[in-house]
GROMACS .gro file of C-alpha atoms in nm:
model
  230
    1MET     CA    1  22.960  19.531  11.878
    2LYS     CA    2  22.791  19.278  11.642
    3MET     CA    3  23.143  19.178  11.532
    4LEU     CA    4  23.227  19.079  11.872
    5CYS     CA    5  23.155  18.716  12.017
    6SER     CA    6  22.967  18.699  12.320
    7GLU     CA    7  23.270  18.650  12.547
    8ALA     CA    8  23.414  18.976  12.403
    9LYS     CA    9  23.099  19.159  12.469
   10ILE     CA   10  23.082  19.030  12.839
   11ALA     CA   11  23.454  19.132  12.887
   12LEU     CA   12  23.429  19.474  12.742
   13GLN     CA   13  23.079  19.550  12.931
   14THR     CA   14  23.219  19.433  13.262
   15PHE     CA   15  23.570  19.607  13.229
   16LEU     CA   16  23.387  19.936  13.176
   17LEU     CA   17  23.154  19.839  13.442
   18GLY     CA   18  23.432  19.803  13.693
   19PHE     CA   19  23.601  20.125  13.552
   20PHE     CA   20  23.283  20.349  13.580
   21VAL     CA   21  23.193  20.199  13.940
   22PHE     CA   22  23.500  20.300  14.074
   23LEU     CA   23  23.573  20.635  13.881
   24PRO     CA   24  23.287  20.843  14.053
   25ILE     CA   25  23.403  20.702  14.398
   26GLU     CA   26  23.745  20.818  14.340
   27PHE     CA   27  23.633  21.174  14.240
   28GLY     CA   28  23.410  21.168  14.538
   29ASN     CA   29  23.716  21.085  14.755
   30ILE     CA   30  23.930  21.371  14.596
   31TYR     CA   31  23.646  21.626  14.634
   32LEU     CA   32  23.594  21.543  14.994
   33ASN     CA   33  23.989  21.534  15.039
   34CYS     CA   34  23.976  21.184  15.172
   35VAL     CA   35  24.338  21.100  15.233
   36SER     CA   36  24.308  20.859  15.522
   37LEU     CA   37  24.442  20.515  15.418
   38THR     CA   38  24.184  20.334  15.646
   39GLU     CA   39  23.904  20.532  15.471
   40ASN     CA   40  24.037  20.467  15.136
   41ALA     CA   41  24.073  20.090  15.188
   42MET     CA   42  23.730  20.076  15.333
   43THR     CA   43  23.587  20.243  15.040
   44ILE     CA   44  23.760  20.043  14.792
   45SER     CA   45  23.664  19.721  14.956
   46SER     CA   46  23.305  19.833  14.963
   47ALA     CA   47  23.310  19.916  14.614
   48THR     CA   48  23.476  19.595  14.531
   49ALA     CA   49  23.229  19.392  14.709
   50VAL     CA   50  22.929  19.591  14.536
   51LEU     CA   51  23.100  19.531  14.190
   52CYS     CA   52  23.111  19.152  14.251
   53PHE     CA   53  22.767  19.137  14.359
   54VAL     CA   54  22.649  19.328  14.052
   55VAL     CA   55  22.854  19.099  13.832
   56GLY     CA   56  22.716  18.787  13.996
   57LEU     CA   57  22.360  18.921  13.958
   58LEU     CA   58  22.422  18.982  13.590
   59TYR     CA   59  22.612  18.645  13.488
   60ARG     CA   60  22.644  18.298  13.600
   61GLY     CA   61  22.887  18.025  13.534
   62TYR     CA   62  23.159  18.039  13.277
   63ASN     CA   63  23.019  18.397  13.171
   64PHE     CA   64  23.076  18.504  13.549
   65GLN     CA   65  23.421  18.385  13.532
   66ILE     CA   66  23.477  18.613  13.236
   67GLY     CA   67  23.299  18.905  13.390
   68ILE     CA   68  23.438  18.915  13.727
   69ARG     CA   69  23.790  18.903  13.576
   70ALA     CA   70  23.732  19.190  13.335
   71ALA     CA   71  23.528  19.399  13.607
   72LEU     CA   72  23.811  19.379  13.861
   73LEU     CA   73  24.069  19.466  13.567
   74GLY     CA   74  23.847  19.769  13.507
   75ALA     CA   75  23.847  19.870  13.867
   76VAL     CA   76  24.234  19.818  13.883
   77PHE     CA   77  24.270  20.052  13.571
   78ALA     CA   78  24.059  20.313  13.742
   79LEU     CA   79  24.230  20.275  14.084
   80GLY     CA   80  24.551  20.343  13.870
   81PHE     CA   81  24.443  20.694  13.777
   82TYR     CA   82  24.350  20.750  14.143
   83VAL     CA   83  24.675  20.645  14.275
   84ARG     CA   84  24.870  20.869  14.028
   85ILE     CA   85  24.661  21.168  14.143
   86VAL     CA   86  24.644  21.120  14.534
   87ALA     CA   87  24.925  20.897  14.636
   88PRO     CA   88  25.256  21.028  14.792
   89PRO     CA   89  25.504  21.158  14.543
   90ASN     CA   90  25.723  20.823  14.578
   91VAL     CA   91  25.408  20.621  14.520
   92LYS     CA   92  25.238  20.795  14.223
   93ILE     CA   93  25.428  20.614  13.959
   94PHE     CA   94  25.280  20.280  14.066
   95GLY     CA   95  24.943  20.427  13.955
   96SER     CA   96  25.073  20.415  13.593
   97TYR     CA   97  25.198  20.074  13.643
   98MET     CA   98  24.850  19.950  13.765
   99CYS     CA   99  24.692  20.115  13.446
  100ILE     CA  100  24.938  19.931  13.226
  101MET     CA  101  24.906  19.582  13.400
  102ALA     CA  102  24.519  19.609  13.397
  103PHE     CA  103  24.494  19.714  13.040
  104PHE     CA  104  24.737  19.458  12.908
  105HIS     CA  105  24.568  19.166  13.081
  106PHE     CA  106  24.220  19.273  12.948
  107SER     CA  107  24.340  19.360  12.612
  108GLU     CA  108  24.503  18.998  12.587
  109PHE     CA  109  24.154  18.858  12.626
  110LEU     CA  110  23.973  19.106  12.409
  111PHE     CA  111  24.227  19.048  12.110
  112ILE     CA  112  24.212  18.665  12.135
  113ALA     CA  113  23.826  18.681  12.158
  114LEU     CA  114  23.852  18.899  11.814
  115ILE     CA  115  24.094  18.661  11.634
  116GLN     CA  116  24.033  18.334  11.779
  117PRO     CA  117  23.658  18.340  11.922
  118LYS     CA  118  23.659  17.939  11.930
  119GLN     CA  119  23.961  17.927  12.144
  120VAL     CA  120  23.898  18.206  12.402
  121SER     CA  121  23.881  18.106  12.761
  122THR     CA  122  23.941  18.263  13.110
  123ASP     CA  123  24.293  18.162  13.044
  124SER     CA  124  24.331  18.427  12.784
  125PHE     CA  125  24.361  18.687  13.027
  126VAL     CA  126  24.698  18.559  13.106
  127ILE     CA  127  24.660  18.668  13.476
  128ASN     CA  128  24.810  18.352  13.608
  129HIS     CA  129  24.969  18.189  13.306
  130SER     CA  130  25.267  18.038  13.519
  131PRO     CA  131  25.437  18.020  13.846
  132GLN     CA  132  25.725  18.212  13.729
  133TYR     CA  133  25.509  18.515  13.605
  134VAL     CA  134  25.326  18.536  13.942
  135ILE     CA  135  25.651  18.528  14.136
  136ALA     CA  136  25.827  18.774  13.929
  137ALA     CA  137  25.533  19.018  13.964
  138ILE     CA  138  25.505  18.977  14.339
  139THR     CA  139  25.881  19.030  14.356
  140SER     CA  140  25.866  19.346  14.149
  141TRP     CA  141  25.582  19.486  14.399
  142LEU     CA  142  25.797  19.406  14.697
  143GLU     CA  143  26.108  19.566  14.532
  144PHE     CA  144  25.898  19.884  14.443
  145PHE     CA  145  25.758  19.936  14.799
  146LEU     CA  146  26.100  19.882  14.974
  147GLU     CA  147  26.262  20.105  14.763
  148CYS     CA  148  25.979  20.365  14.807
  149TYR     CA  149  26.041  20.338  15.184
  150PHE     CA  150  26.436  20.336  15.188
  151PHE     CA  151  26.496  20.535  14.871
  152PRO     CA  152  26.180  20.746  14.813
  153GLY     CA  153  26.379  21.023  14.606
  154MET     CA  154  26.447  20.757  14.324
  155LYS     CA  155  26.097  20.698  14.274
  156GLN     CA  156  26.038  21.056  14.181
  157VAL     CA  157  26.218  21.084  13.870
  158TYR     CA  158  25.890  21.108  13.667
  159TRP     CA  159  26.053  21.173  13.322
  160LEU     CA  160  26.228  20.835  13.341
  161SER     CA  161  25.885  20.658  13.434
  162SER     CA  162  25.725  20.847  13.137
  163VAL     CA  163  25.980  20.675  12.924
  164GLY     CA  164  25.893  20.332  13.050
  165ILE     CA  165  25.519  20.409  12.982
  166CYS     CA  166  25.603  20.495  12.613
  167ILE     CA  167  25.829  20.172  12.589
  168CYS     CA  168  25.503  19.975  12.735
  169VAL     CA  169  25.274  20.153  12.470
  170LEU     CA  170  25.506  20.082  12.181
  171GLY     CA  171  25.549  19.706  12.306
  172GLU     CA  172  25.174  19.675  12.337
  173LEU     CA  173  25.102  19.825  11.986
  174LEU     CA  174  25.373  19.569  11.846
  175ARG     CA  175  25.218  19.263  12.031
  176LYS     CA  176  24.861  19.352  11.938
  177ALA     CA  177  24.966  19.444  11.570
  178SER     CA  178  25.117  19.088  11.559
  179MET     CA  179  24.777  18.935  11.681
  180LEU     CA  180  24.582  19.117  11.423
  181THR     CA  181  24.831  19.030  11.145
  182ALA     CA  182  24.834  18.642  11.227
  183ARG     CA  183  24.484  18.611  11.321
  184SER     CA  184  24.381  18.257  11.338
  185ASN     CA  185  24.747  18.158  11.318
  186PHE     CA  186  24.823  18.317  11.662
  187HIS     CA  187  24.802  18.127  11.982
  188HIS     CA  188  24.893  18.214  12.334
  189LEU     CA  189  25.049  17.839  12.373
  190VAL     CA  190  25.310  17.721  12.171
  191GLN     CA  191  25.155  17.460  11.923
  192CYS     CA  192  25.326  17.113  11.900
  193GLU     CA  193  25.156  17.007  11.605
  194LYS     CA  194  25.058  17.177  11.286
  195SER     CA  195  24.678  17.241  11.220
  196ASN     CA  196  24.527  17.203  10.866
  197ASP     CA  197  24.453  17.575  10.849
  198HIS     CA  198  24.777  17.690  10.974
  199VAL     CA  199  24.998  17.927  10.759
  200LEU     CA  200  25.339  18.083  10.800
  201VAL     CA  201  25.290  18.447  10.826
  202THR     CA  202  25.534  18.678  10.666
  203HIS     CA  203  25.376  19.006  10.586
  204GLY     CA  204  25.306  19.295  10.822
  205VAL     CA  205  25.510  19.301  11.126
  206TYR     CA  206  25.614  18.951  11.058
  207ALA     CA  207  25.827  19.101  10.786
  208TRP     CA  208  26.036  19.299  11.045
  209PHE     CA  209  26.051  19.050  11.323
  210ARG     CA  210  26.024  18.666  11.317
  211HIS     CA  211  25.821  18.668  11.657
  212PRO     CA  212  25.668  18.994  11.691
  213SER     CA  213  25.453  18.910  11.959
  214TYR     CA  214  25.725  18.789  12.188
  215VAL     CA  215  25.951  19.099  12.108
  216GLY     CA  216  25.650  19.328  12.202
  217TRP     CA  217  25.603  19.147  12.516
  218PHE     CA  218  25.968  19.173  12.589
  219TYR     CA  219  25.970  19.555  12.554
  220TRP     CA  220  25.644  19.577  12.743
  221SER     CA  221  25.792  19.393  13.042
  222VAL     CA  222  26.112  19.602  13.040
  223GLY     CA  223  25.893  19.917  13.013
  224THR     CA  224  25.674  19.825  13.325
  225GLN     CA  225  26.013  19.801  13.518
  226VAL     CA  226  26.136  20.136  13.368
  227CYS     CA  227  25.790  20.278  13.455
  228ASN     CA  228  25.833  20.171  13.808
  229ILE     CA  229  26.209  20.275  13.817
  230SER     CA  230  26.300  19.936  13.941
   0.00000   0.00000   0.00000
């Protein structure tokens, strides 16, 4: 933890807070056989309100903005496991997708905080980095649930969904390897001017791909759709 900047520590702590606030509630629901959609929605809403309140007590201002994002991502990560376990057969794979999405956005912030602590910001979560990304995400969710309703059988090909998960993991590993290799030379945004300390990276994964972070994100993106069988 000593190696982490303050932003990284806050993000890691609150991500785990969100995860461990939701996890026992989910196990409780499973133990009590709580299958009602209304009851689950009320439980999740209450837990979310409590989580936001606790994060608000712990942090203020900019730190709160980091903490609340990481905490909610941790909650979504935990909810993904819950959906995978208790959801109807044609919806289960969406739980895996939730875990993949939550971890990706959290890990993007964490890795930028590790390699570029002076440039880290709430934008480093890349949750809302462009209108096109938001539109694509929402469209994919609508597509998934429409297909769940009209073609439930196609969402139960679990081996194919597992292939998608593997693609996501490999894409994620490649992207994060590129970030760790480039370190201070890595930026989320395209740089229009060369900084004094910038160097061309040609070793590691950069010896295999000219833009390994883009390649990794491309395969991760494809993997999310295979995971959802969309």
